[in-house]
């Protein structure tokens, strides 16, 4: 007898085997013999789900202080409380913490005990959004991967606060009180693996200095930036997503090839003071220019390659990659010029 193996049936068998083991593990964790163990270790103010023994839910409890954290906890949820202080005592046994969410509390810098955060050696994610911080807390755990400090009152970044955070990939400082003077040439020194930097909704008038070279996403919306320095993006050669919506950029504030950068795929310049479309690179895929002062569009002038090349399908690899173009809220009247369509043959949507 010939044995035939049917891939779909084999895949189904493997899936069912894995699913069965997973379900069995969950039921094992829900064994009544374990319940008392988890309940005994669980702070009375919090909830410890038996099916998720490494998590501690103390959110929305009206807490004014952090309860004692059991040693088994990796994920700690303390958001939406009235907590004012972070002291060392609750974390004495919590040596395995990976994630702390302290969003929407009343924490101040004076309320953070000196060195308490840096002692959490395994911490990867620290959320302190919507508190009363006036500066970035320091020192921080060296292994952090994400630091979220949005919607505080931060106006100061202590010198060297990020210098040991080589693993940090995301830094969110949006909606604070940062001035240009708070961002020095060495402020972000040490953030060698940073991928996303969000400084939107602050009080910046200039582009920030010395952005980490590996940054992929740079968000600077809702500031008062007027000028893009010459060759600014040469020091961040991997930047892919750039948001400068709601600033004060004019034609004179943008160098001739300021945004002609091959790495940028998504460029957002909405709600500025531009009267014409700045030169762009053939690699750009999304361009947001709505709510400026643009009166007309000339496809021949803005096309990043020769119109003649764009018309020749033999040069398909050189055709500009723009797929989305937003121009509403300007003074442009339809129809869309034909040379726009000839140049940007991959366009899927034009908002005008």
Tab-separated table of C-alpha atoms in Angstrom:
chain	number	residue	atom	x	y	z
A	1	UNK	CA	0.000	0.000	0.000
A	2	UNK	CA	1.340	3.410	-0.950
A	3	UNK	CA	1.239	6.067	1.739
A	4	UNK	CA	0.402	9.533	0.482
A	5	UNK	CA	1.034	12.647	2.569
A	6	UNK	CA	-1.411	15.482	2.006
A	7	UNK	CA	0.164	18.826	3.029
A	8	UNK	CA	-3.133	20.392	4.069
A	9	UNK	CA	-4.069	17.440	6.287
A	10	UNK	CA	-0.576	17.386	7.787
A	11	UNK	CA	-0.796	21.108	8.512
A	12	UNK	CA	-4.228	20.634	10.103
A	13	UNK	CA	-2.871	17.797	12.266
A	14	UNK	CA	0.058	19.892	13.434
A	15	UNK	CA	-2.218	22.873	14.147
A	16	UNK	CA	-4.592	20.720	16.193
A	17	UNK	CA	-1.682	19.227	18.127
A	18	UNK	CA	-0.309	22.651	19.009
A	19	UNK	CA	-3.799	23.954	19.837
A	20	UNK	CA	-4.469	20.944	22.068
A	21	UNK	CA	-1.196	21.448	23.960
A	22	UNK	CA	-1.947	25.165	24.368
A	23	UNK	CA	-5.432	24.501	25.702
A	24	UNK	CA	-4.030	21.857	28.056
A	25	UNK	CA	-1.475	24.333	29.370
A	26	UNK	CA	-4.195	26.908	29.999
A	27	UNK	CA	-6.304	24.376	31.873
A	28	UNK	CA	-3.261	23.325	33.876
A	29	UNK	CA	-2.754	26.949	34.884
A	30	UNK	CA	-6.415	27.181	35.809
A	31	UNK	CA	-6.122	24.159	38.099
A	32	UNK	CA	-7.863	25.048	41.403
A	33	UNK	CA	-4.764	23.965	43.278
A	34	UNK	CA	-2.959	26.950	41.735
A	35	UNK	CA	-5.656	29.529	42.405
A	36	UNK	CA	-4.917	29.888	46.084
A	37	UNK	CA	-1.217	30.326	45.290
A	38	UNK	CA	-1.868	33.205	42.897
A	39	UNK	CA	-4.493	34.773	45.148
A	40	UNK	CA	-2.149	34.615	48.132
A	41	UNK	CA	0.575	36.476	46.226
A	42	UNK	CA	-1.782	39.002	44.674
A	43	UNK	CA	-2.042	42.467	46.272
A	44	UNK	CA	-5.583	42.955	47.516
A	45	UNK	CA	-5.992	46.132	45.462
A	46	UNK	CA	-5.168	44.361	42.193
A	47	UNK	CA	-6.260	41.531	39.937
A	48	UNK	CA	-4.027	38.541	39.124
A	49	UNK	CA	-5.495	36.462	36.287
A	50	UNK	CA	-4.700	32.743	36.834
A	51	UNK	CA	-4.308	32.284	33.070
A	52	UNK	CA	-1.683	35.042	32.914
A	53	UNK	CA	0.397	34.551	36.070
A	54	UNK	CA	3.142	36.995	35.038
A	55	UNK	CA	0.764	39.971	34.851
A	56	UNK	CA	-0.546	42.235	37.610
A	57	UNK	CA	-3.511	44.511	36.875
A	58	UNK	CA	-3.799	47.452	39.265
A	59	UNK	CA	-5.270	49.958	36.798
A	60	UNK	CA	-8.321	52.125	37.485
A	61	UNK	CA	-8.277	51.371	41.214
A	62	UNK	CA	-7.880	54.871	42.663
A	63	UNK	CA	-4.486	53.903	44.081
A	64	UNK	CA	-2.318	56.605	45.654
A	65	UNK	CA	0.764	54.425	45.961
A	66	UNK	CA	2.242	51.367	44.279
A	67	UNK	CA	1.510	48.082	46.126
A	68	UNK	CA	4.177	45.445	46.786
A	69	UNK	CA	4.929	43.678	43.495
A	70	UNK	CA	5.336	39.852	43.644
A	71	UNK	CA	8.581	38.379	42.296
A	72	UNK	CA	6.829	36.477	39.484
A	73	UNK	CA	5.466	39.626	37.773
A	74	UNK	CA	6.741	40.655	34.325
A	75	UNK	CA	3.907	42.949	33.240
A	76	UNK	CA	2.644	45.650	35.602
A	77	UNK	CA	-0.417	47.777	34.814
A	78	UNK	CA	-0.864	50.839	37.048
A	79	UNK	CA	-2.449	53.322	34.663
A	80	UNK	CA	-5.378	55.588	35.544
A	81	UNK	CA	-4.682	55.975	39.249
A	82	UNK	CA	-3.673	58.782	41.626
A	83	UNK	CA	-0.078	57.655	42.198
A	84	UNK	CA	2.346	60.486	43.015
A	85	UNK	CA	5.536	58.611	43.896
A	86	UNK	CA	7.723	55.765	42.653
A	87	UNK	CA	9.728	54.382	45.574
A	88	UNK	CA	12.064	51.411	45.841
A	89	UNK	CA	10.118	49.475	48.469
A	90	UNK	CA	7.316	48.036	46.229
A	91	UNK	CA	9.915	46.715	43.754
A	92	UNK	CA	12.245	44.926	46.180
A	93	UNK	CA	11.163	41.476	44.947
A	94	UNK	CA	10.173	42.512	41.407
A	95	UNK	CA	13.444	41.624	39.724
A	96	UNK	CA	11.847	40.233	36.550
A	97	UNK	CA	9.767	43.229	35.472
A	98	UNK	CA	9.706	43.787	31.693
A	99	UNK	CA	6.794	46.214	31.318
A	100	UNK	CA	5.445	49.027	33.521
A	101	UNK	CA	2.456	51.161	32.550
A	102	UNK	CA	2.109	54.226	34.808
A	103	UNK	CA	0.180	56.413	32.351
A	104	UNK	CA	-2.379	58.879	33.695
A	105	UNK	CA	-1.178	59.305	37.246
A	106	UNK	CA	0.196	62.303	39.179
A	107	UNK	CA	3.893	61.474	39.200
A	108	UNK	CA	6.426	64.304	39.474
A	109	UNK	CA	10.210	64.170	39.244
A	110	UNK	CA	10.458	64.832	42.980
A	111	UNK	CA	8.199	61.846	43.551
A	112	UNK	CA	10.633	59.422	41.878
A	113	UNK	CA	13.101	58.037	44.412
A	114	UNK	CA	16.705	58.422	43.290
A	115	UNK	CA	17.944	55.400	41.323
A	116	UNK	CA	14.723	53.405	41.645
A	117	UNK	CA	14.154	53.044	37.885
A	118	UNK	CA	17.733	52.129	36.995
A	119	UNK	CA	17.593	49.225	39.450
A	120	UNK	CA	14.927	47.538	37.309
A	121	UNK	CA	17.608	45.818	35.232
A	122	UNK	CA	15.261	43.767	33.015
A	123	UNK	CA	12.778	46.509	32.227
A	124	UNK	CA	12.107	46.902	28.480
A	125	UNK	CA	9.009	49.126	28.318
A	126	UNK	CA	8.342	52.152	30.526
A	127	UNK	CA	5.158	54.175	30.021
A	128	UNK	CA	4.852	57.457	31.961
A	129	UNK	CA	2.463	59.395	29.728
A	130	UNK	CA	-0.025	61.921	31.124
A	131	UNK	CA	1.799	62.686	34.373
A	132	UNK	CA	3.374	65.831	35.859
A	133	UNK	CA	7.022	65.321	34.926
A	134	UNK	CA	9.035	68.466	34.190
A	135	UNK	CA	12.136	66.675	32.927
A	136	UNK	CA	13.081	63.252	31.601
A	137	UNK	CA	13.580	61.025	34.672
A	138	UNK	CA	17.112	59.801	35.317
A	139	UNK	CA	18.852	57.453	35.616
A	140	UNK	CA	16.956	54.954	33.467
A	141	UNK	CA	17.326	51.168	33.041
A	142	UNK	CA	20.009	50.423	30.466
A	143	UNK	CA	17.961	47.735	28.688
A	144	UNK	CA	14.941	49.900	27.831
A	145	UNK	CA	13.482	49.430	24.348
A	146	UNK	CA	10.576	51.884	24.561
A	147	UNK	CA	10.227	55.068	26.625
A	148	UNK	CA	6.915	56.910	26.405
A	149	UNK	CA	6.748	60.341	28.077
A	150	UNK	CA	4.016	62.062	26.057
A	151	UNK	CA	1.709	64.684	27.546
A	152	UNK	CA	3.792	65.735	30.535
A	153	UNK	CA	5.329	69.144	31.284
A	154	UNK	CA	8.853	68.252	30.226
A	155	UNK	CA	11.012	71.279	29.404
A	156	UNK	CA	14.412	69.832	30.305
A	157	UNK	CA	16.404	66.777	29.243
A	158	UNK	CA	19.265	66.111	31.689
A	159	UNK	CA	22.710	65.763	30.158
A	160	UNK	CA	23.606	62.166	29.360
A	161	UNK	CA	20.203	60.763	30.307
A	162	UNK	CA	20.077	58.638	27.118
A	163	UNK	CA	23.782	57.824	26.910
A	164	UNK	CA	23.441	54.225	28.124
A	165	UNK	CA	20.202	53.368	26.291
A	166	UNK	CA	21.704	51.548	23.329
A	167	UNK	CA	18.679	49.243	23.004
A	168	UNK	CA	16.068	52.005	22.881
A	169	UNK	CA	14.094	51.853	19.626
A	170	UNK	CA	11.262	54.277	20.450
A	171	UNK	CA	11.330	57.617	22.281
A	172	UNK	CA	8.053	59.509	22.573
A	173	UNK	CA	8.241	63.076	23.907
A	174	UNK	CA	5.287	64.576	22.103
A	175	UNK	CA	3.037	67.202	23.685
A	176	UNK	CA	5.485	68.538	26.242
A	177	UNK	CA	7.128	71.961	26.732
A	178	UNK	CA	10.432	71.487	24.912
A	179	UNK	CA	12.197	74.559	23.493
A	180	UNK	CA	15.115	74.514	21.048
A	181	UNK	CA	17.488	75.109	23.971
A	182	UNK	CA	16.491	71.749	25.490
A	183	UNK	CA	17.854	69.833	22.501
A	184	UNK	CA	21.636	70.142	22.440
A	185	UNK	CA	24.032	68.504	19.979
A	186	UNK	CA	24.645	65.620	22.395
A	187	UNK	CA	21.111	65.207	23.775
A	188	UNK	CA	20.413	61.980	21.864
A	189	UNK	CA	23.945	60.631	22.119
A	190	UNK	CA	23.968	56.906	22.839
A	191	UNK	CA	20.664	56.108	21.106
A	192	UNK	CA	22.384	54.022	18.464
A	193	UNK	CA	19.367	51.824	17.665
A	194	UNK	CA	16.588	54.413	17.866
A	195	UNK	CA	14.001	53.917	15.121
A	196	UNK	CA	11.176	56.284	16.082
A	197	UNK	CA	11.541	59.762	17.598
A	198	UNK	CA	8.389	61.739	18.326
A	199	UNK	CA	8.837	65.390	19.346
A	200	UNK	CA	5.510	66.627	17.962
A	201	UNK	CA	3.445	69.234	19.812
A	202	UNK	CA	6.292	71.048	21.541
A	203	UNK	CA	7.634	74.594	21.101
A	204	UNK	CA	10.465	74.040	18.629
A	205	UNK	CA	11.386	76.738	16.096
A	206	UNK	CA	14.318	74.835	14.584
A	207	UNK	CA	14.946	71.312	13.411
A	208	UNK	CA	16.466	69.349	16.347
A	209	UNK	CA	20.214	68.764	16.368
A	210	UNK	CA	22.002	65.432	16.009
A	211	UNK	CA	19.104	63.055	15.435
A	212	UNK	CA	20.387	59.447	15.814
A	213	UNK	CA	21.628	58.107	12.479
A	214	UNK	CA	19.405	54.990	12.463
A	215	UNK	CA	16.145	56.904	12.921
A	216	UNK	CA	13.429	55.703	10.537
A	217	UNK	CA	10.460	57.757	11.747
A	218	UNK	CA	10.756	61.412	12.753
A	219	UNK	CA	7.621	63.207	13.930
A	220	UNK	CA	7.805	67.001	14.356
A	221	UNK	CA	4.176	68.035	13.823
A	222	UNK	CA	2.649	70.998	15.629
A	223	UNK	CA	5.788	73.003	16.323
A	224	UNK	CA	6.854	76.386	14.906
A	225	UNK	CA	9.641	75.231	12.582
A	226	UNK	CA	10.413	77.693	9.784
A	227	UNK	CA	13.611	76.419	8.157
A	228	UNK	CA	15.090	73.099	7.023
A	229	UNK	CA	18.914	73.422	7.173
A	230	UNK	CA	20.941	72.552	4.080
A	231	UNK	CA	21.780	68.812	3.922
A	232	UNK	CA	19.899	68.218	7.168
A	233	UNK	CA	18.893	64.666	6.256
A	234	UNK	CA	22.386	63.551	5.241
A	235	UNK	CA	23.061	62.701	8.904
A	236	UNK	CA	19.934	60.524	9.163
A	237	UNK	CA	20.268	58.539	5.912
A	238	UNK	CA	17.627	55.956	6.851
A	239	UNK	CA	14.736	58.295	7.625
A	240	UNK	CA	11.632	56.890	5.922
A	241	UNK	CA	8.642	58.629	7.520
A	242	UNK	CA	8.871	62.385	8.061
A	243	UNK	CA	6.018	64.428	9.548
A	244	UNK	CA	6.205	68.218	9.617
A	245	UNK	CA	2.500	69.049	9.570
A	246	UNK	CA	1.303	72.223	11.338
A	247	UNK	CA	4.568	74.168	11.264
A	248	UNK	CA	5.582	77.486	9.638
A	249	UNK	CA	7.511	76.257	6.625
A	250	UNK	CA	7.571	78.550	3.580
A	251	UNK	CA	9.251	78.152	0.183
A	252	UNK	CA	12.224	80.220	1.373
A	253	UNK	CA	12.718	77.952	4.372
A	254	UNK	CA	13.340	74.837	2.270
A	255	UNK	CA	16.687	74.331	0.455
A	256	UNK	CA	16.441	73.575	-3.313
A	257	UNK	CA	16.788	69.814	-2.716
A	258	UNK	CA	15.844	69.741	0.942
A	259	UNK	CA	13.371	66.878	0.542
A	260	UNK	CA	15.002	65.238	-2.462
A	261	UNK	CA	16.098	62.345	-0.264
A	262	UNK	CA	15.990	58.777	-1.551
A	263	UNK	CA	15.194	57.185	1.846
A	264	UNK	CA	12.001	59.210	2.450
A	265	UNK	CA	8.885	57.258	1.433
A	266	UNK	CA	6.229	59.224	3.346
A	267	UNK	CA	6.506	63.036	3.537
A	268	UNK	CA	3.860	65.081	5.370
A	269	UNK	CA	3.931	68.881	5.022
A	270	UNK	CA	0.249	69.674	5.594
A	271	UNK	CA	-0.836	72.977	7.178
A	272	UNK	CA	2.265	75.016	6.363
A	273	UNK	CA	2.801	78.125	4.188
A	274	UNK	CA	4.113	76.632	0.954
A	275	UNK	CA	3.098	78.162	-2.384
A	276	UNK	CA	4.668	75.453	-4.532
A	277	UNK	CA	5.549	71.783	-4.361
A	278	UNK	CA	9.182	71.311	-3.286
A	279	UNK	CA	11.438	69.000	-5.327
A	280	UNK	CA	10.955	65.366	-4.348
A	281	UNK	CA	12.791	62.114	-4.942
A	282	UNK	CA	11.638	59.385	-7.311
A	283	UNK	CA	11.396	56.941	-4.377
A	284	UNK	CA	8.739	58.970	-2.518
A	285	UNK	CA	5.408	57.098	-2.229
A	286	UNK	CA	3.137	59.363	-0.137
A	287	UNK	CA	3.088	63.166	-0.226
A	288	UNK	CA	0.788	65.289	1.974
A	289	UNK	CA	0.629	68.982	1.007
A	290	UNK	CA	-2.947	69.835	1.931
A	291	UNK	CA	-3.824	73.180	3.510
A	292	UNK	CA	-0.920	75.223	2.199
A	293	UNK	CA	-1.035	78.174	-0.233
A	294	UNK	CA	-0.356	76.315	-3.478
A	295	UNK	CA	-2.194	77.796	-6.465
A	296	UNK	CA	-1.110	75.554	-9.320
A	297	UNK	CA	0.747	72.330	-10.066
A	298	UNK	CA	3.144	71.814	-12.953
A	299	UNK	CA	3.902	68.135	-13.419
A	300	UNK	CA	6.871	68.780	-15.676
A	301	UNK	CA	8.540	70.940	-13.032
A	302	UNK	CA	7.945	68.657	-10.045
A	303	UNK	CA	8.608	65.343	-11.829
A	304	UNK	CA	11.783	63.862	-10.302
A	305	UNK	CA	12.764	62.391	-13.694
A	306	UNK	CA	12.433	63.660	-17.229
A	307	UNK	CA	8.862	63.470	-18.523
A	308	UNK	CA	10.256	61.839	-21.658
A	309	UNK	CA	11.728	59.021	-19.539
A	310	UNK	CA	8.500	58.683	-17.583
A	311	UNK	CA	6.581	58.208	-20.843
A	312	UNK	CA	8.904	55.445	-21.988
A	313	UNK	CA	7.757	52.181	-20.461
A	314	UNK	CA	11.158	50.723	-21.270
A	315	UNK	CA	12.490	52.708	-18.293
A	316	UNK	CA	9.905	51.374	-15.848
A	317	UNK	CA	12.465	51.079	-13.078
A	318	UNK	CA	13.004	54.847	-13.191
A	319	UNK	CA	9.335	55.821	-13.030
A	320	UNK	CA	8.578	57.805	-9.860
A	321	UNK	CA	6.911	55.681	-7.193
A	322	UNK	CA	4.436	58.266	-5.899
A	323	UNK	CA	1.145	56.523	-5.096
A	324	UNK	CA	-0.720	59.062	-2.962
A	325	UNK	CA	-0.837	62.822	-3.403
A	326	UNK	CA	-2.910	65.119	-1.199
A	327	UNK	CA	-3.415	68.728	-2.297
A	328	UNK	CA	-6.833	69.700	-0.866
A	329	UNK	CA	-7.146	72.895	1.143
A	330	UNK	CA	-5.003	74.828	-1.352
A	331	UNK	CA	-6.068	77.109	-4.205
A	332	UNK	CA	-5.730	74.478	-6.921
A	333	UNK	CA	-8.616	74.041	-9.324
A	334	UNK	CA	-9.345	70.708	-11.030
A	335	UNK	CA	-8.777	68.975	-13.380
A	336	UNK	CA	-5.467	67.366	-12.555
A	337	UNK	CA	-2.837	68.342	-15.155
A	338	UNK	CA	-2.079	65.572	-17.638
A	339	UNK	CA	1.663	65.817	-17.062
A	340	UNK	CA	1.088	64.833	-13.429
A	341	UNK	CA	-0.426	61.557	-14.587
A	342	UNK	CA	2.302	61.026	-17.176
A	343	UNK	CA	5.040	61.509	-14.601
A	344	UNK	CA	3.491	59.653	-11.663
A	345	UNK	CA	2.132	56.601	-13.415
A	346	UNK	CA	1.763	54.619	-10.189
A	347	UNK	CA	-0.590	57.164	-8.599
A	348	UNK	CA	-3.566	55.466	-6.974
A	349	UNK	CA	-5.168	58.503	-5.304
A	350	UNK	CA	-5.016	62.273	-5.737
A	351	UNK	CA	-6.961	64.459	-3.320
A	352	UNK	CA	-7.494	67.949	-4.719
